[in-house]
Coordinates of C-alpha atoms and ligand atoms in Angstrom, one line a residue:
M5 CA 87.1 90.1 90.7
L6 CA 89.2 93.2 90.0
Y7 CA 92.3 91.1 90.9
R8 CA 91.5 88.5 88.2
I9 CA 90.8 91.2 85.6
L10 CA 94.1 92.9 86.3
V11 CA 96.0 89.7 86.1
L12 CA 94.5 89.0 82.7
L13 CA 95.2 92.4 81.4
S14 CA 98.8 92.2 82.5
I15 CA 99.2 88.9 80.5
V16 CA 97.6 90.4 77.4
T17 CA 99.3 93.8 77.4
G18 CA 102.4 93.1 79.5
A19 CA 101.9 96.4 81.2
V20 CA 99.2 98.1 83.3
A21 CA 100.0 101.6 84.2
D22 CA 99.7 102.8 87.8
N23 CA 96.7 105.0 88.4
Y24 CA 98.3 108.5 88.4
P25 CA 96.5 111.0 86.2
R26 CA 99.3 111.8 83.9
N27 CA 99.2 115.1 82.0
E28 CA 100.9 114.5 78.6
A29 CA 100.2 118.1 77.6
I30 CA 102.9 119.6 79.9
D31 CA 106.5 118.8 80.8
I32 CA 107.8 120.5 84.0
K33 CA 111.3 121.8 83.4
K34 CA 112.1 123.4 86.8
Y35 CA 110.7 123.9 90.2
T36 CA 112.0 126.7 92.4
F37 CA 110.7 126.3 96.0
R38 CA 111.2 129.2 98.4
I39 CA 110.3 127.8 101.9
E40 CA 110.2 129.9 105.1
L41 CA 110.6 128.0 108.4
N42 CA 110.4 129.3 111.9
D43 CA 110.9 128.1 115.5
T44 CA 107.6 129.3 116.9
T45 CA 105.2 127.2 114.9
N46 CA 105.3 124.3 112.4
R47 CA 103.7 126.5 109.8
I48 CA 105.7 127.0 106.6
A49 CA 105.3 129.7 104.0
G50 CA 106.0 128.5 100.5
Q51 CA 106.4 130.0 97.1
A52 CA 106.7 127.6 94.2
T53 CA 107.8 128.9 90.8
I54 CA 107.2 126.2 88.2
M55 CA 108.5 126.4 84.6
M56 CA 106.8 124.1 82.2
A57 CA 106.9 123.4 78.5
I58 CA 103.6 123.1 76.8
K59 CA 103.3 120.1 74.4
K60 CA 99.6 120.4 73.6
I61 CA 97.3 123.4 73.7
I62 CA 95.9 123.8 77.3
R63 CA 93.5 126.0 79.3
D64 CA 94.3 124.7 82.7
V65 CA 97.0 122.9 84.7
E66 CA 96.5 120.6 87.7
L67 CA 99.1 119.9 90.4
D68 CA 99.2 117.8 93.5
L69 CA 99.1 119.7 96.8
V70 CA 97.5 118.4 100.0
Q71 CA 95.0 121.0 101.1
Q72 CA 94.2 122.1 104.6
T73 CA 91.8 120.0 106.7
Q74 CA 91.5 120.9 110.3
E75 CA 94.9 122.3 111.4
K76 CA 97.2 120.6 108.9
G77 CA 97.6 120.9 105.1
M78 CA 98.3 123.7 102.7
T79 CA 96.2 126.8 101.8
V80 CA 96.9 128.5 98.5
N81 CA 96.8 132.3 98.7
E82 CA 97.6 133.4 95.2
V83 CA 98.5 131.9 91.8
R84 CA 100.1 133.8 89.0
V85 CA 100.8 132.7 85.5
G86 CA 103.6 134.8 84.2
N87 CA 102.8 138.1 85.8
R88 CA 99.0 137.7 85.6
Q89 CA 96.8 136.6 88.5
A90 CA 95.1 133.3 87.8
I91 CA 91.8 131.7 89.1
F92 CA 92.3 128.4 90.8
S93 CA 90.4 125.8 92.8
H94 CA 91.8 123.4 95.4
K95 CA 89.8 120.2 95.8
N96 CA 90.7 116.6 96.5
N97 CA 94.3 117.6 97.1
R98 CA 94.6 118.8 93.5
L99 CA 95.3 122.4 92.7
K100 CA 93.6 123.4 89.4
I101 CA 94.8 126.6 87.8
L102 CA 92.9 128.3 85.0
L103 CA 95.3 129.9 82.6
P104 CA 94.4 133.6 81.9
T105 CA 94.9 132.7 78.2
E106 CA 95.3 129.3 76.6
A107 CA 98.9 128.1 76.3
A108 CA 100.0 127.0 72.8
A109 CA 102.0 123.9 72.0
G110 CA 105.7 124.7 71.9
S111 CA 105.4 127.6 74.4
E112 CA 106.7 127.7 77.9
I113 CA 104.9 129.2 80.9
T114 CA 105.8 130.0 84.5
I115 CA 103.3 129.5 87.3
T116 CA 104.0 131.0 90.7
I117 CA 102.0 129.7 93.7
H118 CA 102.0 131.3 97.2
Y119 CA 100.9 128.9 99.9
A120 CA 101.2 128.2 103.6
G121 CA 100.3 125.7 106.2
I122 CA 101.5 123.0 108.6
P123 CA 102.6 120.0 106.6
Q124 CA 100.6 116.9 107.3
D125 CA 103.5 114.7 106.2
G126 CA 106.4 114.9 103.7
L127 CA 108.3 117.6 105.5
I128 CA 108.7 116.1 109.0
I129 CA 109.1 118.9 111.6
S130 CA 110.0 117.3 114.9
K131 CA 112.7 116.8 117.5
N132 CA 115.6 114.5 116.8
K133 CA 116.8 111.9 119.3
F134 CA 118.8 114.6 121.1
G135 CA 115.8 116.8 121.5
D136 CA 116.9 119.3 118.8
R137 CA 114.3 120.7 116.5
T138 CA 114.7 119.4 112.9
F139 CA 113.0 119.6 109.5
F140 CA 113.5 116.7 107.1
G141 CA 111.9 116.1 103.7
D142 CA 110.7 112.5 103.5
N143 CA 108.8 112.3 100.2
W144 CA 108.8 108.7 99.0
P145 CA 106.7 107.6 97.3
D146 CA 104.2 110.5 96.8
R147 CA 104.4 112.5 100.0
A148 CA 106.1 115.6 98.4
R149 CA 102.6 116.9 97.7
N150 CA 102.2 117.5 101.4
W151 CA 104.6 120.5 101.2
L152 CA 105.4 121.0 97.5
P153 CA 102.9 121.8 94.7
A154 CA 104.1 119.4 92.0
I155 CA 103.4 116.7 89.5
D156 CA 104.1 114.2 92.3
H157 CA 105.0 111.1 90.2
P158 CA 108.4 110.1 88.9
Y159 CA 107.4 110.2 85.2
D160 CA 107.7 114.0 85.1
K161 CA 111.2 114.9 86.3
A162 CA 112.6 118.4 86.6
K163 CA 115.4 120.5 87.9
V164 CA 114.9 121.9 91.3
E165 CA 116.1 124.9 93.4
F166 CA 115.4 125.2 97.1
I167 CA 115.7 128.6 98.8
V168 CA 115.2 128.1 102.5
I169 CA 114.7 131.0 104.9
A170 CA 115.3 129.7 108.4
P171 CA 116.5 130.9 111.8
P172 CA 120.3 131.4 111.6
H173 CA 121.3 128.6 114.0
Y174 CA 120.2 125.9 111.4
D175 CA 122.3 124.4 108.6
V176 CA 120.4 123.6 105.5
V177 CA 121.1 120.8 103.0
A178 CA 119.2 120.2 99.8
N179 CA 119.6 118.7 96.3
G180 CA 122.5 119.9 94.1
A181 CA 125.1 122.6 94.8
R182 CA 124.8 125.3 97.4
V183 CA 124.9 128.6 95.4
E184 CA 124.2 131.0 98.2
Q185 CA 124.2 131.4 102.0
S186 CA 123.4 134.9 103.4
F187 CA 121.7 136.6 106.2
V188 CA 118.3 138.2 105.5
N189 CA 118.3 139.9 108.9
S190 CA 119.5 139.0 112.4
K191 CA 116.7 136.4 112.8
Q192 CA 116.8 134.8 109.3
K193 CA 119.4 133.1 107.2
L194 CA 118.9 132.2 103.5
T195 CA 120.4 129.1 102.0
H196 CA 120.0 128.4 98.3
W197 CA 120.6 125.0 96.7
S198 CA 120.3 124.2 93.0
E199 CA 120.0 120.9 91.2
E200 CA 120.8 121.1 87.5
A201 CA 119.8 117.5 86.6
D202 CA 116.2 116.4 86.2
I203 CA 115.1 114.4 89.3
P204 CA 111.8 113.0 90.5
T205 CA 109.8 114.6 93.3
K206 CA 110.3 111.5 95.5
V207 CA 113.9 112.6 96.0
M208 CA 113.5 116.4 96.2
V209 CA 114.2 117.4 99.8
I210 CA 115.6 119.7 102.3
G211 CA 117.2 118.9 105.6
V212 CA 117.3 121.6 108.3
A213 CA 119.0 121.0 111.6
R214 CA 122.0 121.8 113.7
F215 CA 124.7 119.7 111.9
A216 CA 128.3 119.0 112.2
I217 CA 129.6 118.9 108.6
H218 CA 132.7 117.0 107.4
Q219 CA 134.4 116.9 104.1
A220 CA 134.8 113.1 103.8
G221 CA 136.7 113.3 100.5
R222 CA 136.3 113.9 96.8
V223 CA 135.7 111.6 93.9
G224 CA 137.0 113.5 90.9
N225 CA 135.2 116.9 91.2
I226 CA 132.5 115.5 93.4
P227 CA 132.7 116.5 97.1
V228 CA 131.6 113.8 99.5
E229 CA 130.3 115.3 102.8
S230 CA 129.0 113.9 106.1
W231 CA 126.2 115.9 107.8
V232 CA 125.6 114.5 111.3
Y233 CA 124.1 115.6 114.6
P234 CA 126.9 117.5 116.5
Q235 CA 126.4 115.1 119.4
N236 CA 127.3 112.2 117.1
K237 CA 130.2 114.0 115.4
E238 CA 133.1 111.5 115.6
A239 CA 131.0 108.4 115.3
G240 CA 129.0 109.9 112.4
Y241 CA 132.1 111.0 110.5
S242 CA 133.6 107.6 110.8
D243 CA 130.4 105.6 109.9
Y244 CA 129.7 107.7 106.8
Q245 CA 133.3 107.7 105.6
P246 CA 132.9 104.5 103.3
A247 CA 130.7 106.7 101.0
V248 CA 133.9 108.0 99.4
K249 CA 135.1 104.5 98.5
V250 CA 131.6 103.4 97.3
L251 CA 131.0 106.5 95.2
D252 CA 134.4 106.0 93.6
F253 CA 133.5 102.4 92.7
F254 CA 130.2 103.1 91.1
N255 CA 131.5 106.2 89.3
R256 CA 134.1 104.0 87.6
F257 CA 131.9 100.9 87.2
I258 CA 128.6 102.3 85.9
G259 CA 129.2 105.8 84.6
P260 CA 129.8 109.4 85.7
Y261 CA 127.9 110.3 88.9
P262 CA 124.9 112.4 87.9
Y263 CA 125.0 115.2 90.6
E264 CA 127.0 118.0 92.0
K265 CA 127.9 116.6 95.4
L266 CA 127.1 113.7 97.7
A267 CA 126.0 114.5 101.2
N268 CA 125.4 111.7 103.6
V269 CA 122.9 113.0 106.2
Q270 CA 121.8 111.7 109.6
S271 CA 118.1 112.4 109.7
T272 CA 114.7 111.4 111.0
T273 CA 113.6 109.6 107.9
I274 CA 111.2 106.8 108.5
Y275 CA 113.3 104.6 106.2
G276 CA 116.6 102.9 107.0
G277 CA 118.0 105.1 104.2
M278 CA 116.4 107.4 101.7
E279 CA 118.3 107.9 98.5
N280 CA 117.3 111.6 98.0
A281 CA 119.3 112.9 95.0
S282 CA 122.8 114.0 96.0
N283 CA 121.9 114.1 99.7
I284 CA 121.1 110.7 101.1
F285 CA 119.1 110.7 104.4
Y286 CA 119.9 107.9 106.8
Y287 CA 118.0 107.0 109.9
E288 CA 119.2 108.5 113.2
N289 CA 120.6 105.4 114.7
S290 CA 122.6 104.6 111.6
V291 CA 125.4 106.3 113.5
T292 CA 126.9 103.9 116.1
G293 CA 130.6 104.4 115.6
N294 CA 130.9 100.7 114.7
G295 CA 131.2 101.1 111.0
E296 CA 128.2 98.8 110.3
I297 CA 126.4 100.6 107.5
E298 CA 128.6 100.1 104.4
N299 CA 126.0 98.0 102.7
L300 CA 123.3 100.6 103.5
I301 CA 125.5 103.3 102.1
A302 CA 126.2 101.2 99.0
H303 CA 122.5 100.6 98.4
E304 CA 121.6 104.3 98.7
I305 CA 124.5 105.4 96.5
A306 CA 123.6 102.9 93.8
H307 CA 120.2 104.5 93.7
Q308 CA 121.7 107.8 92.5
W309 CA 122.2 106.0 89.1
F310 CA 119.2 103.6 89.4
G311 CA 116.0 105.2 90.7
N312 CA 117.1 108.8 90.8
S313 CA 118.8 109.3 87.4
A314 CA 117.3 106.4 85.5
S315 CA 113.9 106.3 87.1
E316 CA 111.0 103.9 86.8
N317 CA 108.3 105.4 84.6
D318 CA 105.6 103.7 86.5
W319 CA 105.4 102.7 90.2
H320 CA 104.8 99.0 89.3
H321 CA 108.3 99.0 87.8
V322 CA 110.0 100.0 91.0
W323 CA 112.2 96.9 90.9
L324 CA 114.3 99.0 88.4
S325 CA 115.2 101.1 91.5
E326 CA 115.2 98.6 94.4
G327 CA 116.3 95.4 92.6
F328 CA 119.2 97.4 91.0
A329 CA 120.3 99.0 94.3
T330 CA 120.2 95.6 96.0
Y331 CA 122.1 93.9 93.3
F332 CA 124.7 96.6 92.9
T333 CA 125.4 96.5 96.6
H334 CA 126.4 92.8 96.0
V335 CA 128.4 93.8 93.0
Y336 CA 130.2 96.4 95.0
N337 CA 131.0 93.8 97.6
E338 CA 132.1 91.3 95.0
F339 CA 134.6 93.6 93.3
T340 CA 135.8 95.1 96.6
Y341 CA 135.9 92.1 98.9
G342 CA 135.7 89.1 96.7
V343 CA 133.1 86.8 95.0
D344 CA 132.2 85.0 98.3
R345 CA 130.5 88.2 99.5
L346 CA 128.3 88.2 96.4
K347 CA 127.4 84.5 96.9
E348 CA 126.7 85.0 100.6
G349 CA 124.4 87.9 99.9
L350 CA 122.6 86.0 97.1
Q351 CA 122.1 83.0 99.3
R352 CA 120.7 85.1 102.1
D353 CA 118.4 86.9 99.6
R354 CA 117.2 83.6 98.1
T355 CA 116.1 82.3 101.5
T356 CA 114.2 85.6 102.1
V357 CA 112.5 85.4 98.7
I358 CA 111.4 81.8 99.1
Q359 CA 109.9 82.6 102.5
H360 CA 108.2 85.7 101.1
C361 CA 106.8 83.9 98.1
T362 CA 105.1 81.5 100.4
R363 CA 103.8 84.1 102.7
A364 CA 102.7 86.7 100.1
P365 CA 102.7 85.3 96.6
A366 CA 103.0 87.9 93.9
A367 CA 105.0 88.8 90.8
V368 CA 107.9 91.2 90.9
I369 CA 105.9 93.5 88.7
D370 CA 102.6 93.4 90.7
T371 CA 100.1 95.6 88.9
R372 CA 97.5 95.0 91.5
I373 CA 99.1 97.4 94.0
T374 CA 97.6 100.8 94.2
D375 CA 98.8 101.7 97.7
Y376 CA 102.4 102.5 96.7
P377 CA 104.2 101.9 100.0
K378 CA 103.1 98.3 99.7
L379 CA 105.4 98.1 96.6
L380 CA 108.3 97.7 99.0
S381 CA 108.8 94.0 99.6
P382 CA 111.3 91.3 99.0
H383 CA 109.7 90.8 95.6
V384 CA 111.3 94.0 94.3
Y385 CA 114.4 94.1 96.5
Q386 CA 115.9 90.6 96.8
R387 CA 113.9 89.0 94.0
G388 CA 114.6 91.9 91.7
S389 CA 118.2 91.7 92.5
W390 CA 118.2 87.9 91.8
V391 CA 116.6 88.6 88.4
L392 CA 119.7 90.8 87.5
H393 CA 122.0 88.1 88.7
M394 CA 120.3 85.5 86.5
L395 CA 120.3 87.9 83.6
R396 CA 124.1 88.2 84.1
Q397 CA 124.4 84.3 83.9
E398 CA 122.2 84.4 80.8
M399 CA 124.2 87.1 79.0
G400 CA 127.7 86.6 80.4
D401 CA 129.6 89.2 82.4
E402 CA 130.9 91.3 79.6
A403 CA 127.6 91.7 77.7
F404 CA 125.7 92.1 81.0
F405 CA 127.8 95.0 82.4
T406 CA 128.0 96.6 78.9
G407 CA 124.2 96.4 78.8
I408 CA 123.9 97.9 82.3
R409 CA 126.1 100.8 81.3
N410 CA 124.2 101.3 78.0
Y411 CA 120.9 101.3 79.9
Y412 CA 122.2 104.0 82.3
T413 CA 123.6 106.1 79.5
R414 CA 120.4 105.8 77.5
Y415 CA 118.0 106.6 80.5
Q416 CA 120.0 108.9 82.7
N417 CA 118.0 111.9 83.9
S418 CA 115.1 110.2 82.3
N419 CA 112.6 107.3 82.8
A420 CA 112.3 103.7 81.8
L421 CA 109.9 100.8 81.9
T422 CA 111.0 97.2 82.2
S423 CA 110.5 96.7 78.5
D424 CA 113.0 99.6 77.8
F425 CA 115.6 97.8 80.0
R426 CA 114.9 94.5 78.2
L427 CA 115.5 96.1 74.8
V428 CA 118.9 97.5 75.8
M429 CA 119.9 94.1 77.3
E430 CA 118.7 92.3 74.1
A431 CA 120.9 94.7 72.0
A432 CA 123.9 94.1 74.2
S433 CA 123.5 90.3 74.2
G434 CA 122.1 89.7 70.7
K435 CA 119.5 87.4 72.5
T436 CA 115.8 87.6 72.7
L437 CA 114.9 87.9 76.4
N438 CA 111.1 87.9 76.3
T439 CA 110.8 84.5 78.0
F440 CA 113.4 85.4 80.6
F441 CA 111.8 88.7 81.5
G442 CA 108.3 87.2 81.5
Q443 CA 109.0 84.2 83.7
W444 CA 111.1 86.0 86.3
L445 CA 109.2 89.3 86.5
E446 CA 105.5 88.7 85.7
E447 CA 105.1 85.2 87.1
T448 CA 103.9 84.8 90.7
N449 CA 105.6 81.5 91.5
L450 CA 109.3 80.5 91.7
P451 CA 110.4 77.4 90.0
E452 CA 110.2 74.4 92.4
L453 CA 112.4 71.5 91.3
T454 CA 112.5 67.9 92.6
G455 CA 115.3 65.8 91.2
Q456 CA 115.9 62.0 91.3
W457 CA 119.1 60.3 90.2
A458 CA 120.6 56.8 89.9
Y459 CA 124.0 55.6 88.7
N460 CA 124.2 52.9 86.1
P461 CA 127.7 51.4 86.4
A462 CA 127.4 49.3 83.3
A463 CA 126.5 52.3 81.1
K464 CA 128.8 54.6 83.2
A465 CA 126.0 57.2 83.3
I466 CA 123.7 59.0 85.7
S467 CA 120.0 58.8 84.8
L468 CA 118.5 62.0 86.0
T469 CA 114.9 63.2 86.3
I470 CA 114.0 66.8 87.2
E471 CA 110.3 67.7 87.7
Q472 CA 109.0 71.3 87.9
V473 CA 106.3 71.0 90.5
Q474 CA 105.3 74.7 90.9
P475 CA 101.8 75.6 89.8
G476 CA 101.4 77.7 86.7
R477 CA 104.1 78.4 84.1
V478 CA 106.8 75.9 83.2
F479 CA 110.2 77.7 83.4
D480 CA 113.1 77.7 80.9
L481 CA 116.2 77.2 83.0
N482 CA 119.9 76.3 82.8
L483 CA 120.5 74.2 85.9
E484 CA 124.0 73.5 87.0
I485 CA 124.5 70.2 88.8
A486 CA 127.7 69.3 90.8
I487 CA 128.5 65.6 90.7
H488 CA 130.6 64.7 93.8
N489 CA 132.9 61.7 94.0
G490 CA 133.6 62.3 97.7
T491 CA 137.3 63.3 97.4
S492 CA 138.3 65.7 94.7
E493 CA 136.5 68.7 93.1
P494 CA 133.0 67.9 91.8
V495 CA 132.3 67.7 88.1
I496 CA 129.9 70.4 87.0
K497 CA 127.2 69.8 84.3
T498 CA 124.6 72.1 83.0
V499 CA 121.2 70.7 82.2
K500 CA 118.5 72.5 80.2
I501 CA 115.2 72.4 82.0
N502 CA 112.3 73.6 80.0
Q503 CA 109.7 70.8 80.4
K504 CA 107.4 69.9 83.3
S505 CA 109.6 66.8 83.5
T506 CA 113.1 66.5 82.1
K507 CA 114.8 63.2 81.8
T508 CA 118.5 63.0 80.8
S509 CA 121.5 60.8 81.0
I510 CA 124.9 62.2 82.1
P511 CA 128.0 60.1 81.3
V512 CA 130.4 59.9 84.3
D513 CA 133.1 57.3 84.8
F514 CA 132.9 57.2 88.6
K515 CA 130.2 56.3 91.0
P516 CA 128.9 59.6 92.4
V517 CA 128.4 60.0 96.2
K518 CA 126.2 63.0 95.9
L519 CA 124.5 65.4 93.4
E520 CA 124.1 69.0 94.3
L521 CA 121.8 71.5 92.5
D522 CA 123.1 75.0 91.6
P523 CA 126.5 74.7 93.4
A524 CA 127.6 78.2 92.3
T525 CA 124.5 80.1 93.4
K526 CA 123.2 81.0 89.9
L527 CA 119.5 80.2 90.1
L528 CA 116.6 81.4 92.1
F529 CA 114.6 78.3 92.8
K530 CA 113.5 76.0 95.6
G531 CA 113.9 72.3 95.6
N532 CA 116.3 69.4 96.1
I533 CA 117.6 66.2 94.5
R534 CA 117.6 62.7 95.9
N535 CA 119.3 59.4 95.0
Ligands
ZN620 ZN1 116.4 101.3 98.0

């Protein structure tokens, strides 16, 4: 029942927000997390200093922080607002802080939270594959709250500083630029990183391990570094080297890289790669020495623009991250290695999408999902990527890439919904794209076409019928058809398909041997054509 109601709502309003309890009265400007780590226990001691702008008068502030149950979770010891002690409660993994005096709209307050505990998740304290102790943040989608008190949703982005106090044999990487490294005493080293751009909590992390660190190169002022396990040094440096070339491409192609450095980090992340802002974490076995991860590197680097800098404003719009990272990996390959690489990738993806649509039918924007890890499916990766490819056909290359650059410029360090993206692309193309966005992003089914043709030698024409046999909506499509004569290059015709059944006549002065749908890989559909 809920399922039907949600589907109806999404048709009526075009948007159903995810269920995060947004607080429009505040805007977090900056987090400073001081995290103390040790080698005796997995207990961390944290101090979070959170600066926020007040937009509406408030008496209290709520943050996400997973509280202690049995031996894991965080216990809050003290909260201060400015320099005054504040009363707080910690229930249902929400820390509610009563402000000593109400905060007026237009003011700014700073809250300091002292807390400690063993992270249940989010900061993974374990041994790497070589048996070395490591600490890696792994926050996506909303696991930051296991170790960081925060508004743990991408809608409220902020600057972040990490000050990590750890035993001196560790190297520490985090978001932004390293502004200090010093010894606190003979048993503790302090490492301080600072990210000046606003980023979402899903990509705010630290990585603490024994690392071999390599300056892989520079792109303009941006240092590109490889941080790998010392046991994997040569192989890791070589496998992560393509990051320089990839960063250079996107930096020129999309717009200036938004962060201070790019570190590519071997880690214990549960994902293949996790696009943490300015320090991408790759899975341990990404390092083989065989140079097999250029596509993975391209995907994660593309996320620095799409996902990290221009972030989805709502989890249901995560295709704005994953579809973009998938498509821009293909675009990188297209412009670096040739258009065949783009087509091969799209053909592979189309097969995956068709299979997935049969197995788990859903729309790209699936507002039924409340368990966010379930958002990650071929619907948002490969199908989201295909939507961009078809939008490129709809708009033409020049307008499409101009639109993409305008979208990035408009929403960098900020948030967007699909409708925001649509408006930018409409402005760049001068076209109304409502139907396009609706049929490709909100519709469960793919178009399924069955074609039938016959040649009439007297009329010198093909009579062609294309039926849309998918259930639900009738699509509006431009379908390219290749007419083969068996010897030379085929003749390509474009047919407008916007009815359940389209009948048309195509003049040709030879007897075709074969007709082929979508010869240039421009359309996401399933189906075939018969004589
Ligand atoms: Zn991704």
